[in-house]
Coordinates of C-alpha atoms and ligand atoms in Angstrom, one line a residue:
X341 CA 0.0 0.0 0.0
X342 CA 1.4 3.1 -1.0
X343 CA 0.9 5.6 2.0
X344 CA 0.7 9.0 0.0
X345 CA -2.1 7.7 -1.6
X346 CA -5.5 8.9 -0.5
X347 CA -7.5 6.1 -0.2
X348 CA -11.6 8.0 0.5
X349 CA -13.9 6.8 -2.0
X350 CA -17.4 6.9 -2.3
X351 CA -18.2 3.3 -1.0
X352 CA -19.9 1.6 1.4
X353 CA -18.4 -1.0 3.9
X354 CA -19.2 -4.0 2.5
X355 CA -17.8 -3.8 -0.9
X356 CA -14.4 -5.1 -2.2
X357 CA -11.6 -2.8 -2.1
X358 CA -8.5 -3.0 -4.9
X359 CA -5.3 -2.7 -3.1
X360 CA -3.8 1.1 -4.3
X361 CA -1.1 1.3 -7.0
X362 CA 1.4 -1.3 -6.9
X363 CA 5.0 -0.3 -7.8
X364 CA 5.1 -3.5 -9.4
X365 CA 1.8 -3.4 -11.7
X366 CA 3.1 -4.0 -15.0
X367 CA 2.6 -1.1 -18.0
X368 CA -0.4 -1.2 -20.1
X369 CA 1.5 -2.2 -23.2
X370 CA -0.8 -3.1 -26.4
X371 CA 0.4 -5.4 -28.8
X372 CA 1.7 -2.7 -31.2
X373 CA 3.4 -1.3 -28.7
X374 CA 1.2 1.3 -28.2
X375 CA 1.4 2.2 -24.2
X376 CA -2.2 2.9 -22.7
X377 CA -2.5 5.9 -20.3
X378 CA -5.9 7.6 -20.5
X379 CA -9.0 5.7 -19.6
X380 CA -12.1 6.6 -20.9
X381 CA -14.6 5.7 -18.2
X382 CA -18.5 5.8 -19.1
X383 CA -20.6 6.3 -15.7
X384 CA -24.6 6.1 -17.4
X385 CA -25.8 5.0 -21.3
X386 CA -28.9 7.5 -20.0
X387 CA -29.0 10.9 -21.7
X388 CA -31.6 13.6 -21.0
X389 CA -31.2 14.3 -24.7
X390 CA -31.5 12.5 -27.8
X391 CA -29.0 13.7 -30.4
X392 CA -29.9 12.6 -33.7
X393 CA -26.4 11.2 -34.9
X394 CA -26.1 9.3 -31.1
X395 CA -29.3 7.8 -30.0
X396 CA -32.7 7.0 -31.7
X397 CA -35.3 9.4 -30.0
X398 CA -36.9 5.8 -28.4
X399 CA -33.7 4.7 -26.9
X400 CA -33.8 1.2 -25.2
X401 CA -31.2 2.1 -22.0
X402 CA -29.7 -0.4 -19.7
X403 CA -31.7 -2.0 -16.6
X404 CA -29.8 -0.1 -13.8
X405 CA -29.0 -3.3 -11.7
X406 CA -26.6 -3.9 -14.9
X407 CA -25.0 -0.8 -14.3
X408 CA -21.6 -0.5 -12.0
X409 CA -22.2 1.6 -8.3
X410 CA -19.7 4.5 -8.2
X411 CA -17.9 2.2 -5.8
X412 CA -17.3 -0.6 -8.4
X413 CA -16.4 2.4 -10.7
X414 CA -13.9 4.0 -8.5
X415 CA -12.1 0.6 -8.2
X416 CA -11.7 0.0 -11.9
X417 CA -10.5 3.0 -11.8
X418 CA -8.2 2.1 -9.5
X419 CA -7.4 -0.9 -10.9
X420 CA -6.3 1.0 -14.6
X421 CA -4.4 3.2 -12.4
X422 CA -2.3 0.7 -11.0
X423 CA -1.2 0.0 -14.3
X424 CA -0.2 3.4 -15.5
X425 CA -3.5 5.6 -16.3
X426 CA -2.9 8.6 -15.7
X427 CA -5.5 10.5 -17.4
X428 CA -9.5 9.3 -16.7
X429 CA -12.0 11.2 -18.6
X430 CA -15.7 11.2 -17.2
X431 CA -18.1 10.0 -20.0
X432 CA -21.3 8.2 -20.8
X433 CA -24.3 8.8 -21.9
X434 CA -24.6 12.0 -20.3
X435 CA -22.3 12.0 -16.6
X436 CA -24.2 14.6 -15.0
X437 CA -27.3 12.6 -15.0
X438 CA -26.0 9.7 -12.5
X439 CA -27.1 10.6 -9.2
X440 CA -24.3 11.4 -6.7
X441 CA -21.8 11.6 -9.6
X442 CA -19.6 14.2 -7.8
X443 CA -19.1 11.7 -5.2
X444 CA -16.9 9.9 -7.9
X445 CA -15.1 12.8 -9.0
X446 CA -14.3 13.5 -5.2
X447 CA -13.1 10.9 -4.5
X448 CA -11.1 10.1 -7.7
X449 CA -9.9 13.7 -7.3
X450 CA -8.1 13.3 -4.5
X451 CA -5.7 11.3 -6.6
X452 CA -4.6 14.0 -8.3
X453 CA -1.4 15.1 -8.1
X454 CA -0.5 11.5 -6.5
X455 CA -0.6 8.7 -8.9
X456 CA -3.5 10.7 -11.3
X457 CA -2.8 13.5 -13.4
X458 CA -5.4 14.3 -14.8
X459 CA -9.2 14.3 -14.1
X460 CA -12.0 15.4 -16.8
X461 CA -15.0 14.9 -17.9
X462 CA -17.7 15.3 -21.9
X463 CA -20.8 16.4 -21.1
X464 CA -23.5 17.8 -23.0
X465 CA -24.0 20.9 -20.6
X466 CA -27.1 20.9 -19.5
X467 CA -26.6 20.0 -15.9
X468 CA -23.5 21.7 -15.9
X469 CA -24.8 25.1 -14.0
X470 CA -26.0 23.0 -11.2
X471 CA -22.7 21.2 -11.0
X472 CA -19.4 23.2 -12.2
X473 CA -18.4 24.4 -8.7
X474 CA -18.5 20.8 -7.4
X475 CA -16.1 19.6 -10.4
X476 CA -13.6 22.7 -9.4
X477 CA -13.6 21.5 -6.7
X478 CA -13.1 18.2 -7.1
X479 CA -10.0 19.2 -9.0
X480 CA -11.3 19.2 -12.2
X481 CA -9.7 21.2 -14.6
X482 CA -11.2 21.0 -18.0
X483 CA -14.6 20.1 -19.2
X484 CA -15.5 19.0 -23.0
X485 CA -18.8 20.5 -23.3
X486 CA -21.0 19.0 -26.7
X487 CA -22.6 22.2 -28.6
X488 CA -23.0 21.7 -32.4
X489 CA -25.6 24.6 -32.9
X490 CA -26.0 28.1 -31.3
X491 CA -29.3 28.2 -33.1
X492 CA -32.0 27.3 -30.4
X493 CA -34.7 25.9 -33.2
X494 CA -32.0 23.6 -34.8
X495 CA -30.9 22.3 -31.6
X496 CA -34.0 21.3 -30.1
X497 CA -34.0 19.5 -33.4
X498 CA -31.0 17.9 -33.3
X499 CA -31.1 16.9 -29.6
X500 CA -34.6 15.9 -30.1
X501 CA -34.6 18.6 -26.4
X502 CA -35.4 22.3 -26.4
X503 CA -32.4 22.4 -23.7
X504 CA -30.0 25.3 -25.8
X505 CA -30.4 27.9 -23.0
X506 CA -29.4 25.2 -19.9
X507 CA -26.6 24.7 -22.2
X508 CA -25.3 28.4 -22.7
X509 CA -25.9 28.8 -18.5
X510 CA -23.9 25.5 -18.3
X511 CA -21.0 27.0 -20.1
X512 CA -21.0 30.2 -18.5
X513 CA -21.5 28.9 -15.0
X514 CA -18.5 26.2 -16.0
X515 CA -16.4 29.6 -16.9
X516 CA -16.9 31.2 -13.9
X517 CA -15.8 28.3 -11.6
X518 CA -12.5 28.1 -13.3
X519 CA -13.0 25.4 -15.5
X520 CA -11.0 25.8 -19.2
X521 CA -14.1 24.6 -21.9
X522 CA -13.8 23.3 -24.9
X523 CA -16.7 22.9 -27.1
X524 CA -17.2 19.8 -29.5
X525 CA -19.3 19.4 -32.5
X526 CA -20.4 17.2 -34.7
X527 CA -19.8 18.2 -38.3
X528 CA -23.4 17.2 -39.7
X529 CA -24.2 17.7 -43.4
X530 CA -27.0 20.3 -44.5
X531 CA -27.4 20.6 -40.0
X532 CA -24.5 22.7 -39.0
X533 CA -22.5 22.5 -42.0
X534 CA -23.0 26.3 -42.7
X535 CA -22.9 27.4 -39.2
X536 CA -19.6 26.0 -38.0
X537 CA -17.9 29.5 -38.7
X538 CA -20.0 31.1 -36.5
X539 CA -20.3 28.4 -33.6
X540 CA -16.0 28.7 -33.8
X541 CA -16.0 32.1 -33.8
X542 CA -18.3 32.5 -31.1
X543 CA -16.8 29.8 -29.4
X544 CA -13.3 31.5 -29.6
X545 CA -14.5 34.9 -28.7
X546 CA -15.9 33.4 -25.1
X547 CA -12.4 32.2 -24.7
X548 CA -13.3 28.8 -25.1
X549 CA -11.2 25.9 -27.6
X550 CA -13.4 24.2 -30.1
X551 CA -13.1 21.0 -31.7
X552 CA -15.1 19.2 -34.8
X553 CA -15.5 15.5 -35.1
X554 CA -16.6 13.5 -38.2
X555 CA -19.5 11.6 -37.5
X556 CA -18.6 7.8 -37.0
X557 CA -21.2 5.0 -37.7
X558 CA -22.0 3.7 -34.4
X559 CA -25.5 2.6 -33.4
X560 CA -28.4 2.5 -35.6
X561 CA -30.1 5.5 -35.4
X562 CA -33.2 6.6 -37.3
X563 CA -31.0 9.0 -40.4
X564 CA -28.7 7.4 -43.2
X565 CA -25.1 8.1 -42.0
X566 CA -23.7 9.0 -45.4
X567 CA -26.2 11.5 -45.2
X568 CA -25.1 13.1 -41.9
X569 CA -21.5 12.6 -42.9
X570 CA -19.2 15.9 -43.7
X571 CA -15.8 15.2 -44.4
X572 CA -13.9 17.8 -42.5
X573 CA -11.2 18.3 -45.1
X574 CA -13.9 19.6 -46.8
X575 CA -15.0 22.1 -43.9
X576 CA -11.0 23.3 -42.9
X577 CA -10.6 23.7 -47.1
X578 CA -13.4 26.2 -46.3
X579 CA -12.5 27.8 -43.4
X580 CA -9.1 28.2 -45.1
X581 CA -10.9 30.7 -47.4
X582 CA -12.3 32.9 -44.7
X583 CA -9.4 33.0 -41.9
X584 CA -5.9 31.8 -41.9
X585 CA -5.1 28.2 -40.2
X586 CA -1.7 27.7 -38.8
X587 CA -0.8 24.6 -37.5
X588 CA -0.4 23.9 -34.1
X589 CA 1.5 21.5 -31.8
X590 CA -0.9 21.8 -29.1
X591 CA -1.8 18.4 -27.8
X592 CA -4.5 17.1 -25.0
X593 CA -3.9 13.7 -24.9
X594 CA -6.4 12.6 -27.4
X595 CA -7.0 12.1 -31.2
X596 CA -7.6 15.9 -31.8
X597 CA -5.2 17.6 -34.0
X598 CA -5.3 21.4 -34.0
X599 CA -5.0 24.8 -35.9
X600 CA -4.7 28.2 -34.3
X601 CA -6.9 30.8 -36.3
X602 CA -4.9 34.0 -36.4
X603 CA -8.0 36.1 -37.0
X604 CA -10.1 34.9 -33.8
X605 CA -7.0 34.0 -31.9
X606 CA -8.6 31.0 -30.6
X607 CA -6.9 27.0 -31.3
X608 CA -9.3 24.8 -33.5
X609 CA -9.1 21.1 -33.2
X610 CA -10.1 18.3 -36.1
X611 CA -11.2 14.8 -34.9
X612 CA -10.9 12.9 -38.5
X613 CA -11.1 9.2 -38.2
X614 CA -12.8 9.2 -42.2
X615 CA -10.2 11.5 -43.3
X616 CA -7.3 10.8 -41.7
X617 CA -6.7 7.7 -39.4
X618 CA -5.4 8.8 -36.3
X619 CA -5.2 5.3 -34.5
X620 CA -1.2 4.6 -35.0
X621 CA -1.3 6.9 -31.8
X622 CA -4.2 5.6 -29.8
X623 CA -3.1 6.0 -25.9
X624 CA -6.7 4.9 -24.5
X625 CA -9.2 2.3 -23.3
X626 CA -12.6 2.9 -22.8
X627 CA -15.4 1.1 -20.3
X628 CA -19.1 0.9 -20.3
X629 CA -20.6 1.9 -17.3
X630 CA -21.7 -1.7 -17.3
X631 CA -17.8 -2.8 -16.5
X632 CA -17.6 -4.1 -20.3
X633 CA -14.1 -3.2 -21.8
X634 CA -13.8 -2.1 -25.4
X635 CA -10.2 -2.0 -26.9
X636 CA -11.6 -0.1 -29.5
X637 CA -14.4 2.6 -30.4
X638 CA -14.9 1.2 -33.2
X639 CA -14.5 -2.8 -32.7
X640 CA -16.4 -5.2 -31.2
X641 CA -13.6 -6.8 -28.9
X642 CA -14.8 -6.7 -25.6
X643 CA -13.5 -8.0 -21.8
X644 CA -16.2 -8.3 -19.3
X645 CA -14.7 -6.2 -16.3
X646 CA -17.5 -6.6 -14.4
X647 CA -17.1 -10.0 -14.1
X648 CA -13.5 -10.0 -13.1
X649 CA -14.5 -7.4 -10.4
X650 CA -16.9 -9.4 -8.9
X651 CA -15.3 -12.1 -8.9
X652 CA -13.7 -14.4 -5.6
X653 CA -10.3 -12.8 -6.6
X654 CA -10.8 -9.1 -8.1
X655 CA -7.3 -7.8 -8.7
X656 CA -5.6 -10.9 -10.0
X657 CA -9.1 -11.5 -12.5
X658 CA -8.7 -7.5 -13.1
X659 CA -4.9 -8.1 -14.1
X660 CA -5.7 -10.6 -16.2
X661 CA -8.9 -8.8 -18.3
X662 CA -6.8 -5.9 -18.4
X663 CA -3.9 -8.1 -20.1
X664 CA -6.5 -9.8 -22.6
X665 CA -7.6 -6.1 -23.5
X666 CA -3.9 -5.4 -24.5
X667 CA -4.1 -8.5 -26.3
X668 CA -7.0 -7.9 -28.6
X669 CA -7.3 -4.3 -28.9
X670 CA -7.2 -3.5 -32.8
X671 CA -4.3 -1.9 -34.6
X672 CA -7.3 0.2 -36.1
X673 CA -11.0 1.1 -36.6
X674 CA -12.6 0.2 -39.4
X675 CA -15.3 2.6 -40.0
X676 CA -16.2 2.7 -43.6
X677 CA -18.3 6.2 -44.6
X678 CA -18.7 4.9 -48.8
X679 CA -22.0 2.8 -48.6
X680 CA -25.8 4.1 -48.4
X681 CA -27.9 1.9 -46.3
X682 CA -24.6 0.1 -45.0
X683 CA -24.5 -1.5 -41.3
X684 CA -23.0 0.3 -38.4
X685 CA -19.5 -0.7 -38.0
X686 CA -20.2 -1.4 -34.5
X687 CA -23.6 -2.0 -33.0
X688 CA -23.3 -0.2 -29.9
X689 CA -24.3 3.7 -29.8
X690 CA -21.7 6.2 -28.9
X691 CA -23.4 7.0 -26.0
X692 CA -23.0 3.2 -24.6
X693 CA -19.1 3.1 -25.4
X694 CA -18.8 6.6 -24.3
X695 CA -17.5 9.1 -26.4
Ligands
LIG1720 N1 -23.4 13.2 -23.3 C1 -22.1 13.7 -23.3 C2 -21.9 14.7 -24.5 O1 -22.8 14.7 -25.4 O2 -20.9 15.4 -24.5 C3 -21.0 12.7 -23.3 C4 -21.2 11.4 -24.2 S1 -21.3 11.7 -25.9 C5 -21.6 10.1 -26.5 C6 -19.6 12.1 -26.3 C7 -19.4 12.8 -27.6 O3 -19.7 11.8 -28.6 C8 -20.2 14.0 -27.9 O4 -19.3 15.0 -28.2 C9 -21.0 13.6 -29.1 O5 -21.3 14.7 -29.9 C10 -20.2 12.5 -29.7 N2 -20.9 11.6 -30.5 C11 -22.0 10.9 -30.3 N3 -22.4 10.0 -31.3 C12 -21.5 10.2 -32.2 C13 -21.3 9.7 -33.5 N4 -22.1 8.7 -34.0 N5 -20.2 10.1 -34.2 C14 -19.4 11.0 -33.8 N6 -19.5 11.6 -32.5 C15 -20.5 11.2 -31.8
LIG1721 FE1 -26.7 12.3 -25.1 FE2 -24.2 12.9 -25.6 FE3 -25.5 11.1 -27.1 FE4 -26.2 13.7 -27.3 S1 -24.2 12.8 -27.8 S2 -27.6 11.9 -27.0 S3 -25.9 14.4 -25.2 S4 -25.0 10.9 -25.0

């Protein structure tokens, strides 16, 4: 037991406690040497919204018995910290949902600046008003907020939820408690597609980073993905015409590559996985809030944490599911964007991997 370690979590008596860090716990090392330090950790698959390119608007969610308590989640998360993770990033579904969610971030934040460096979360904003204070001071630092529209009649659309205005108090409120934003968005043809110069320079002149994603073909949902899909070579040739792009060597630990804008003065980041493959560098492992490990966003690989957690022997079983990850996990996605009416590449929604 390493004694600088705090050790508080948010659990009750009775349930099994992973020892803390190890010195000895082994890297996690993929097979293509690729050395795993950021865990994506998904808390819910619930969502008070129902973006379009996520979720059908009737969305079958898990049974909640199914679903890990925050005290199995912090010892997974212990258990991926023993082995290296430095960086845990808050996901789901939508995080602020889960009841007693800070408790979690509590908790795991009093690992920061031990053996965690790094404590975030992605949430879609609208419970962020109630809650921003509470992630400051849980040591949170950054916040990826999801905003792909500034126009309230498109995203009530979109989110299938007239929720814009909780999501502008959400980001101001997150602001104001000292948390750095950065906004996402979805790059959705004929949506946003002729909006994403405004929604970046608004985005920039708050003082906030943004970030577009290509949409990837997870789930079924109810639209034809080529038909939501917007190359974003396509949008940066564009936005090349109206401001100048100079490349940056900014970098936050994830797939996002990123442009400062000289005439905003604000950093743009580009999450291509169509357009340009960015999995040679892949650094991360992602959970369901159901304890199920996938290797891969875009694979259907899988280890059954939960089972190894609650199992007669929890670290060793953990040691070993973690190891089988390393094992499987894919050199690379293969989302394919080129066929109408072709099958998800995975069938799992976003919001059940965790984005
Ligand atoms: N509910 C939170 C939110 O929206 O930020 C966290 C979970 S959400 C699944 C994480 C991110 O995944 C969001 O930025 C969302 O826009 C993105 N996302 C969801 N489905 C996607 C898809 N099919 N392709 C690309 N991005 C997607
Ligand atoms: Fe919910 Fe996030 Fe999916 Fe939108 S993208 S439906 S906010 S989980």
């Amino acid at each position: 037991m390493n004694d600088n370690v705090p050790t508080a979590s948010p659990r009750k008596p009775d349930l099994i406690l992973l020892r803390d860090p190890a010195e000895s716990a082994p890297p996690l090392v993929d097979s293509f040497q690729r050395r795993i330090t950021y865990l994506r950790l998904s808390v819910t698959d619930r969502c008070d919204l129902r973006c379009s390119y996520c979720m059908p608007e009737r969305m079958t969610f898990l049974p909640k018995k199914e679903v890990l308590s925050l005290e199995e989640l912090y010892d997974l998360a212990t258990g991926f910290i023993a082995r290296g993770v430095t960086k845990i990033r808050i996901t789901g579904g939508e995080p602020l949902v889960r009841r007693d969610i800070i408790d979690l971030f509590t908790a795991l934040g009093r690992r920061l600046g031990h053996d965690l460096a790094e404590l975030t979360l992605t949430t879609n904003g609208t419970q962020l008003a109630t809650h921003a204070e509470a992630l400051a001071r849980a040591g949170v630092k950054r916040v990826n907020v999801s905003l792909d529209t500034l126009d309230r009649a498109k995203f009530a659309e979109l989110t299938r939820r007239d929720s814009l205005p909780q999501v502008l108090e959400g980001i101001a409120t997150a602001k104001a408690a000292g948390l750095k934003v950065k906004l996402n968005a979805v790059a959705l043809k004929g949506v946003n597609e002729h909006e994403l110069p405004d929604l970046i320079a608004w985005g920039h002149a708050q003082g906030h980073d943004v970030t577009l994603i290509e949409v990837m073909p997870l789930g079924d949902v109810e639209e034809e993905r080529l038909d939501q899909y917007l190359p974003l070579d396509d949008v940066r040739a564009r936005l090349e015409q109206r401001w100048t792009l100079r490349e940056s060597n900014h970098r936050t630990g994830g797939p996002s590559r990123y442009v400062d804008i000289a005439e905003t003065g604000g950093r743009l980041g580009f999450i291509t996985p169509h357009t340009n493959n960015f999995c040679a560098g892949c650094n991360r492992l992602r959970v369901t809030a159901t304890g199920q490990l996938y290797p891969c966003l875009g694979g259907g690989e899988r280890v059954d944490l939960r089972a190894a957690l609650r199992s007669d022997a929890p670290e060793a079983n953990l040691a070993a599911a973690l190891d089988e990850a390393l094992r499987i996990k894919p050199e690379k996605h293969h989302f394919r964007m080129d066929a109408r009416g072709a099958a998800p590449a995975v069938p799992r929604h976003m919001s059940m991997t965790g984005g």
